[in-house]
Coordinates of C-alpha atoms and ligand atoms in Angstrom, one line a residue:
M10 CA 93.1 112.6 96.5
S11 CA 94.0 114.0 93.1
T12 CA 92.6 111.4 91.1
A13 CA 88.6 112.1 90.0
R14 CA 88.1 108.9 89.6
P15 CA 87.9 106.1 92.0
Y16 CA 89.8 102.8 90.9
R17 CA 89.0 99.1 91.3
I18 CA 91.7 96.9 92.5
A19 CA 91.8 93.4 92.2
M20 CA 94.3 92.5 95.4
L21 CA 95.6 89.1 95.2
S22 CA 96.4 86.9 98.6
I23 CA 96.4 83.6 97.6
H24 CA 98.4 81.5 100.1
T25 CA 97.3 83.5 103.3
N26 CA 94.0 85.1 104.2
P27 CA 95.1 88.8 105.7
L28 CA 92.6 88.6 108.4
A29 CA 93.7 85.7 109.7
P30 CA 95.5 85.5 113.5
L31 CA 99.5 87.2 113.1
G32 CA 101.8 85.9 114.1
M33 CA 101.4 82.1 112.7
P34 CA 104.0 80.7 109.9
D35 CA 102.1 82.2 107.0
T36 CA 100.8 85.6 108.8
G37 CA 102.7 88.7 109.2
G38 CA 103.5 92.3 108.4
M39 CA 101.8 91.0 104.9
S40 CA 99.0 90.8 106.2
V41 CA 99.2 94.2 107.9
C42 CA 100.1 95.7 105.1
I43 CA 97.2 94.3 102.5
R44 CA 94.2 95.3 105.3
E45 CA 95.7 98.6 106.2
L46 CA 96.3 99.4 102.9
A47 CA 92.7 98.2 101.4
R48 CA 91.4 100.3 104.5
E49 CA 93.0 103.3 103.6
L50 CA 92.2 103.1 99.6
G51 CA 88.8 102.6 100.4
R52 CA 88.4 105.3 102.8
R53 CA 89.9 107.4 100.0
G54 CA 86.9 106.1 97.8
H55 CA 88.7 103.5 95.9
G56 CA 87.1 99.7 96.0
V57 CA 89.1 97.0 96.7
D58 CA 88.0 93.5 96.4
I59 CA 90.7 90.9 97.9
F60 CA 90.9 87.7 96.7
T61 CA 91.7 84.7 98.9
G62 CA 92.2 80.6 98.6
R63 CA 92.9 79.6 101.3
T64 CA 89.4 78.8 103.1
R65 CA 88.4 77.1 106.4
P66 CA 85.4 75.9 107.2
G67 CA 83.4 78.8 108.5
N68 CA 84.7 81.2 106.2
G69 CA 81.8 82.9 103.9
E70 CA 82.4 83.2 100.8
T71 CA 82.6 87.0 100.8
R72 CA 83.3 89.4 103.8
H73 CA 83.0 93.0 104.0
L74 CA 85.7 95.0 105.4
D75 CA 84.7 98.3 105.0
E76 CA 82.2 99.8 102.6
R77 CA 84.4 99.6 99.9
V78 CA 86.6 96.8 100.7
R79 CA 85.8 93.1 100.5
L80 CA 87.5 89.9 100.9
I81 CA 86.6 87.3 98.7
H82 CA 87.4 83.5 99.2
L83 CA 87.5 81.6 96.2
D84 CA 87.6 77.5 96.3
I85 CA 90.8 76.0 95.2
G86 CA 90.1 72.8 96.1
P87 CA 89.1 70.6 99.6
S88 CA 88.9 73.2 102.4
G89 CA 91.4 73.5 105.2
Q90 CA 94.9 74.4 105.7
V91 CA 96.4 73.6 102.5
P92 CA 100.9 74.0 103.2
K93 CA 102.5 76.6 101.2
E94 CA 105.1 74.8 100.0
Q95 CA 101.9 72.5 98.2
L96 CA 99.8 75.7 97.0
H97 CA 102.1 75.9 93.9
S98 CA 100.3 72.9 92.7
R99 CA 97.1 74.8 92.9
V100 CA 98.0 77.7 91.0
P101 CA 95.8 76.7 87.9
R102 CA 92.8 76.4 89.9
F103 CA 93.2 79.5 91.6
A104 CA 93.6 81.2 88.4
E105 CA 90.5 79.4 86.9
A106 CA 88.6 80.1 89.9
L107 CA 89.5 84.2 89.7
D108 CA 88.7 84.4 86.1
D109 CA 85.3 82.8 87.1
A110 CA 84.8 85.2 89.7
L111 CA 86.2 88.4 87.5
A112 CA 84.0 87.2 84.8
Q113 CA 81.1 86.8 86.8
R114 CA 81.3 90.4 88.5
D115 CA 79.6 93.2 87.3
T116 CA 83.0 95.1 88.3
A117 CA 85.6 96.2 86.0
Y118 CA 89.1 96.6 88.0
H119 CA 91.5 98.8 86.7
L120 CA 94.3 97.0 87.9
V121 CA 95.5 93.6 89.9
H122 CA 98.0 93.7 92.7
S123 CA 99.5 90.7 93.8
H124 CA 100.7 90.0 97.2
Y125 CA 103.9 87.3 97.4
W126 CA 105.0 85.1 94.5
L127 CA 102.4 82.5 94.6
S128 CA 99.6 85.5 93.7
G129 CA 102.0 86.8 91.7
V130 CA 101.8 83.4 89.2
V131 CA 98.2 84.0 89.6
A132 CA 98.0 87.7 88.4
G133 CA 100.1 86.7 85.9
K134 CA 97.7 84.3 84.4
T135 CA 95.0 87.2 84.9
R136 CA 97.3 89.9 83.0
A137 CA 97.5 87.3 79.9
L138 CA 93.8 86.9 80.1
R139 CA 92.2 89.7 80.9
H140 CA 94.8 92.3 80.3
L141 CA 94.6 93.7 83.2
P142 CA 97.7 95.6 84.6
H143 CA 99.8 93.7 87.1
V144 CA 101.4 95.1 89.9
I145 CA 103.4 93.0 92.4
S146 CA 104.4 93.1 96.1
F147 CA 107.0 90.3 96.2
H148 CA 107.3 91.1 100.1
T149 CA 109.7 88.6 100.3
T150 CA 112.1 86.3 97.7
A151 CA 113.6 83.1 97.8
L152 CA 117.2 84.9 96.5
A153 CA 117.1 87.4 99.0
K154 CA 116.2 85.2 102.0
R155 CA 118.9 82.6 101.1
A156 CA 121.3 85.6 100.7
Q157 CA 120.9 86.8 104.5
C158 CA 120.3 83.3 105.9
A159 CA 121.7 80.2 104.5
E160 CA 118.8 77.8 106.1
E161 CA 115.9 79.6 104.3
Q162 CA 116.1 77.3 101.4
A163 CA 113.5 77.5 98.2
P164 CA 112.6 75.2 95.6
V165 CA 114.2 76.3 92.2
H166 CA 110.5 76.7 90.8
R167 CA 110.2 79.6 93.1
I168 CA 113.2 81.4 92.1
D169 CA 112.1 80.9 88.3
A170 CA 108.9 82.3 88.8
E171 CA 110.5 85.2 90.3
G172 CA 112.6 85.6 87.8
G173 CA 109.4 85.8 85.3
L174 CA 107.0 88.0 87.5
V175 CA 109.9 90.7 87.9
R176 CA 110.0 91.0 83.9
N177 CA 106.6 90.5 83.2
C178 CA 104.8 92.2 85.4
D179 CA 103.7 96.0 84.8
R180 CA 105.2 97.7 88.6
I181 CA 106.8 96.2 91.4
V182 CA 106.1 98.2 94.7
A183 CA 108.8 97.6 97.3
A184 CA 108.7 98.4 101.0
S185 CA 112.2 99.3 101.4
V186 CA 115.4 100.8 99.3
R187 CA 116.8 97.1 100.4
E188 CA 114.1 95.3 99.0
C189 CA 114.4 97.0 95.5
Q190 CA 118.4 96.8 95.7
A191 CA 118.0 93.4 96.3
L192 CA 115.5 92.7 93.7
I193 CA 117.9 94.6 91.1
K194 CA 120.5 92.5 92.4
N195 CA 119.3 89.0 92.4
Y196 CA 116.4 89.3 89.7
K197 CA 118.4 91.8 87.4
A198 CA 114.6 93.8 88.0
D199 CA 114.8 97.3 85.8
S200 CA 115.1 99.9 88.4
G201 CA 112.8 102.1 86.9
K202 CA 109.9 99.5 87.3
I203 CA 110.1 99.7 90.8
G204 CA 108.4 102.2 92.8
R205 CA 108.8 102.4 96.9
V206 CA 105.9 102.2 99.0
P207 CA 107.3 102.2 103.1
W208 CA 104.9 100.9 105.3
G209 CA 102.9 102.3 108.0
V210 CA 101.8 101.6 111.7
A211 CA 98.4 102.3 113.1
H212 CA 98.7 105.1 115.6
N213 CA 95.2 105.2 117.2
Q214 CA 96.2 101.5 118.1
F215 CA 100.5 101.6 118.5
R216 CA 100.8 104.3 121.4
P217 CA 102.4 104.6 124.7
I218 CA 101.0 103.0 127.6
D219 CA 102.4 103.8 131.0
Q220 CA 104.9 100.9 131.6
R221 CA 103.9 100.1 135.2
A222 CA 100.3 99.8 134.1
A223 CA 101.1 97.5 130.9
R224 CA 103.1 95.3 133.2
S225 CA 100.6 95.1 136.0
R226 CA 98.1 94.1 133.4
L227 CA 100.5 91.4 131.9
G228 CA 101.2 90.3 135.2
L229 CA 105.1 91.1 134.8
D230 CA 107.5 91.7 137.4
Q231 CA 108.1 95.3 137.7
T232 CA 111.7 95.3 138.5
E233 CA 113.2 93.5 135.7
K234 CA 114.5 94.8 132.7
L235 CA 112.8 93.6 130.0
V236 CA 113.7 92.8 126.2
L237 CA 110.9 91.6 123.9
F238 CA 111.0 89.9 120.7
V239 CA 107.7 89.7 118.2
G240 CA 108.1 87.6 114.9
R241 CA 107.7 84.3 113.6
I242 CA 109.6 81.7 114.7
T243 CA 111.5 81.1 111.8
P244 CA 115.4 81.3 111.2
V245 CA 115.8 84.4 109.4
K246 CA 114.2 86.2 112.6
G247 CA 117.4 85.6 114.3
L248 CA 115.9 84.4 117.6
A249 CA 119.0 82.0 117.8
K250 CA 121.4 84.9 117.4
L251 CA 119.0 86.8 120.3
L252 CA 119.1 83.6 122.5
A253 CA 123.0 83.5 122.0
A254 CA 122.9 87.4 123.1
M255 CA 121.0 86.7 126.0
A256 CA 123.4 84.1 127.0
R257 CA 126.6 86.7 126.9
L258 CA 124.0 89.0 128.9
R259 CA 124.0 86.4 131.9
H260 CA 125.6 88.8 134.4
Y261 CA 123.3 91.5 133.8
P262 CA 120.8 91.0 137.0
G263 CA 117.4 90.6 136.8
L264 CA 116.9 90.5 132.8
R265 CA 114.6 88.9 131.0
L266 CA 113.9 88.2 127.2
L267 CA 110.1 87.8 126.4
V268 CA 109.3 85.6 123.0
V269 CA 106.3 86.7 121.3
G270 CA 105.4 84.6 118.2
E271 CA 104.0 80.9 117.9
E272 CA 105.8 78.3 116.9
R273 CA 103.9 76.1 114.3
E274 CA 104.6 73.8 111.8
I275 CA 101.8 72.8 109.1
S276 CA 102.0 69.7 107.5
K277 CA 99.2 67.6 105.7
G278 CA 96.6 70.1 106.5
S279 CA 97.1 70.2 110.5
S280 CA 99.5 72.0 112.3
K281 CA 101.1 71.3 115.7
T282 CA 103.8 72.9 117.9
V283 CA 107.2 72.6 117.2
G284 CA 108.9 73.5 120.9
L285 CA 112.6 74.6 119.1
V286 CA 112.7 77.8 121.2
V287 CA 111.9 75.9 124.2
G288 CA 114.6 73.1 123.6
L289 CA 117.2 76.3 122.5
V290 CA 116.5 78.1 125.7
Q291 CA 117.0 74.4 128.0
K292 CA 120.2 74.0 126.1
L293 CA 121.8 77.4 126.6
G294 CA 120.6 77.4 130.6
L295 CA 118.3 80.3 130.1
S296 CA 115.2 79.0 131.6
D297 CA 115.2 81.0 134.5
R298 CA 115.4 84.3 131.9
V299 CA 113.5 83.9 128.6
T300 CA 109.6 83.5 128.7
V301 CA 108.0 82.1 125.6
A302 CA 104.3 83.9 125.3
G303 CA 103.4 82.2 122.4
R304 CA 101.2 84.5 120.1
I305 CA 99.6 87.4 120.9
A306 CA 96.8 89.2 119.5
H307 CA 98.2 92.1 117.0
E308 CA 95.3 94.3 119.3
A309 CA 97.1 93.2 122.7
L310 CA 100.4 94.4 121.6
P311 CA 100.5 97.8 122.4
H312 CA 100.7 96.4 125.8
W313 CA 103.8 94.4 125.5
Y314 CA 105.9 97.0 123.7
S315 CA 105.2 99.6 126.5
A316 CA 105.7 97.1 129.3
A317 CA 109.5 96.2 127.6
D318 CA 112.4 98.6 128.1
C319 CA 113.7 97.6 124.9
V320 CA 112.4 95.3 121.9
A321 CA 114.7 93.2 120.0
L322 CA 114.6 92.9 116.3
P323 CA 117.9 90.4 115.3
S324 CA 116.3 89.3 111.8
H325 CA 118.5 88.5 109.2
D326 CA 116.2 90.0 106.4
E327 CA 113.1 92.0 106.3
T328 CA 110.7 93.2 103.9
F329 CA 110.3 96.4 105.9
G330 CA 110.6 95.8 109.8
L331 CA 107.1 96.4 111.5
V332 CA 108.2 95.6 114.6
A333 CA 110.5 98.1 115.4
L334 CA 107.7 100.5 114.0
E335 CA 105.1 99.6 116.2
S336 CA 108.0 99.5 119.2
L337 CA 108.6 103.1 118.2
A338 CA 105.2 104.2 117.7
C339 CA 104.7 103.0 121.7
G340 CA 107.5 104.9 122.3
T341 CA 109.8 101.8 123.5
P342 CA 113.6 101.7 122.0
V343 CA 114.9 99.1 119.4
V344 CA 117.6 97.2 118.7
A345 CA 117.7 96.2 115.5
T346 CA 119.9 94.6 112.9
R347 CA 120.2 96.6 109.6
V348 CA 117.6 95.1 107.7
G349 CA 114.5 96.1 105.6
A350 CA 113.8 100.0 106.3
V351 CA 114.9 100.4 109.8
E352 CA 117.0 102.9 108.8
T353 CA 114.5 105.3 107.9
F354 CA 112.8 105.5 111.1
V355 CA 115.2 104.3 113.8
Q356 CA 117.5 107.3 114.8
D357 CA 120.8 105.5 116.1
G358 CA 122.1 106.1 119.0
R359 CA 118.8 108.1 120.2
T360 CA 115.5 106.2 119.9
G361 CA 117.5 102.9 119.1
I362 CA 120.6 101.3 118.3
L363 CA 121.3 99.9 114.6
V364 CA 123.5 96.5 114.9
D365 CA 126.4 96.3 112.1
D366 CA 128.0 93.0 113.8
P367 CA 126.4 90.1 112.5
L368 CA 127.3 88.0 115.5
P369 CA 125.7 87.4 118.9
G370 CA 128.2 90.0 120.6
G371 CA 127.8 93.0 118.8
L372 CA 123.7 92.5 119.9
A373 CA 124.4 91.6 123.2
R374 CA 126.6 95.0 123.1
A375 CA 124.2 96.8 122.0
L376 CA 121.3 95.3 124.3
E377 CA 123.1 96.2 127.3
E378 CA 124.1 99.6 125.8
L379 CA 120.6 100.7 125.6
L380 CA 119.8 99.1 129.0
T381 CA 122.2 100.8 131.1
R382 CA 121.3 104.4 129.9
S383 CA 120.9 106.8 132.5
Q384 CA 117.6 108.3 133.1
G385 CA 119.0 111.5 131.5
Q386 CA 120.3 109.7 128.4
R387 CA 116.7 108.5 127.6
L388 CA 114.2 109.9 125.2
S389 CA 110.5 109.4 126.8
P390 CA 108.4 107.4 125.1
A391 CA 106.1 110.5 124.0
A392 CA 109.5 111.5 122.3
I393 CA 110.5 108.7 120.7
A394 CA 106.5 107.9 119.3
R395 CA 107.0 111.4 118.1
S396 CA 109.8 110.5 116.0
V397 CA 107.9 107.9 113.8
A398 CA 104.5 110.0 113.7
A399 CA 104.8 110.4 110.2
H400 CA 105.0 106.9 109.6
T401 CA 101.4 106.3 108.9
W402 CA 99.3 103.8 107.0
S403 CA 97.3 107.1 104.9
A404 CA 100.7 108.3 103.6
A405 CA 101.6 104.6 102.2
A406 CA 98.4 104.8 100.4
A407 CA 99.0 107.9 99.4
R408 CA 102.2 106.6 97.6
L409 CA 100.7 103.6 96.6
L410 CA 97.9 105.0 94.7
D411 CA 100.6 107.3 93.1
E412 CA 102.0 104.4 91.9
Y413 CA 98.8 102.5 90.2
R414 CA 98.3 106.0 88.5
S415 CA 101.5 105.9 86.8
V416 CA 101.3 102.0 85.9
L417 CA 97.4 103.0 84.2
A418 CA 99.0 106.4 82.6
H419 CA 101.6 104.2 80.9
R420 CA 98.8 101.6 80.0
N421 CA 96.9 104.5 78.4
E422 CA 100.0 105.8 76.6
Q423 CA 100.3 102.0 74.8
R424 CA 96.6 102.2 74.1
Q425 CA 97.3 105.4 72.1
Q426 CA 100.2 104.5 70.5
C427 CA 98.5 101.7 69.4
R428 CA 95.3 103.1 68.0
T429 CA 97.9 105.7 66.3
R430 CA 99.6 102.8 64.7
Q431 CA 96.0 101.1 63.4
A432 CA 95.0 104.5 62.3
A433 CA 98.4 104.7 60.5
H434 CA 98.2 101.6 58.9
P435 CA 94.4 100.1 58.8
D436 CA 95.4 96.9 57.4
S437 CA 98.1 95.6 59.4
A438 CA 96.1 92.8 61.7
H439 CA 96.5 94.8 65.0
P440 CA 94.7 93.3 68.2
G441 CA 92.2 95.8 69.7
R442 CA 94.1 95.4 72.9
V443 CA 97.8 96.2 74.1
S444 CA 98.9 93.0 73.9
S445 CA 100.4 92.0 77.2
Ligands
UDP524 N1 102.1 89.6 115.4 C1 101.1 90.0 116.1 N2 101.4 88.5 117.1 C2 102.4 87.8 117.1 C3 103.6 87.8 116.6 C4 103.4 89.0 115.2 O1 100.5 90.3 115.9 O2 102.4 86.8 118.2 C5 102.3 90.8 114.1 C6 103.5 92.2 114.6 O3 103.2 92.6 115.2 C7 103.8 92.4 113.1 C8 103.9 91.4 111.9 O4 102.9 90.6 113.1 O5 102.9 93.5 112.9 C9 104.4 90.5 112.0 O6 105.1 91.6 110.8 P1 106.7 91.9 110.5 O7 106.7 92.4 109.0 O8 107.7 92.2 111.4 O9 107.0 90.3 110.0 P2 106.8 89.1 109.4 O10 105.9 87.9 109.6 O11 106.0 89.6 108.1 O12 108.2 88.9 108.5

């Protein structure tokens, strides 16, 4: 670590507790990203407090993830799961609770790093009140999702808020070139204000397991060709397209699609399974070809990736494409649409196939091509895993620290300029702090 002084970072994840089980409607790559980055920053001596507002009965106020990393629950009203759509109305309450918490703590934070637009709005208020630099990771934006998938709609107030955040934050941290480009195109973001921090994967957890052993552990057939889908069940993930591709591959003997991820709808504080996938599977006559496995714990996923012959990532849009990276780390090739950062870690034609054709036919052809590769054409799981060995959370944290450093250096420069101006014009009524 080149910096001598440890930073204290306030991370905000208002709409979802990053420690909650993954694969639910509001938990996924962002949760992994927050906890892995926080842990890595902690390992490097920095202090991270993650503030979340989505409490459930039994949650303690503060939980230590590591020596220097804490998860702090803030009271934002009646506990229970609040639908994300209704959380916007609780933003002032969250901002107030956060401000109280910041005032009470003996800790002076160097900056606030918000995740997702709802946290960004809260952090924007904190920036104004406490003059704390604000770094934001959007993870996804309303306009990016809508541009790629018409079924994904968002309220106008979200689009307006995202525009304001792009203009007023101190720095934007994006996970891929594509995310940077979308922010510039859709929200007129200043390219100089965006830093890129590609995500990583925990190689000690995601590593190849012998396919036979993995299948036997999961009770899966040893002779079938298995295609695996892992993700939230939501239109942007392209599962409908994958099912249509599976229908085109009906001629392929012994082919099965495993669908991992939970299909839940949260309304009025309760959640229920929706069953749209099962309905679509029946409609397409694929009941004997598709297994809907539901949500699987992250820790158990290496067995699923290793059991599969190929992982499909048919998404219309992704922040990064973490599932594809996890799959490669487990030695399983992928068929993926060109989303997120996949082009930076999938070697097209070697460790996977990148699909240009947005229609199910293109996906079906790519799956068939990959699955019919001869033994000699296939890379070993170890070689596939090696191809992504450099993609670690430690490398991601190092890049994130560079972003933090540049924000703080800029803030110091502004302060210095302000002091110089004040010294030159002592009568002018400058506030003591840099205005935000
Ligand atoms: N995931 C999981 N169990 C599931 C479904 C998903 O642990 O049943 C994990 C998956 O392994 C990945 C994350 O959730 O780490 C999804 O991240 P990604 O960025 O691919 O998608 P997002 O949901 O954030 O759009």
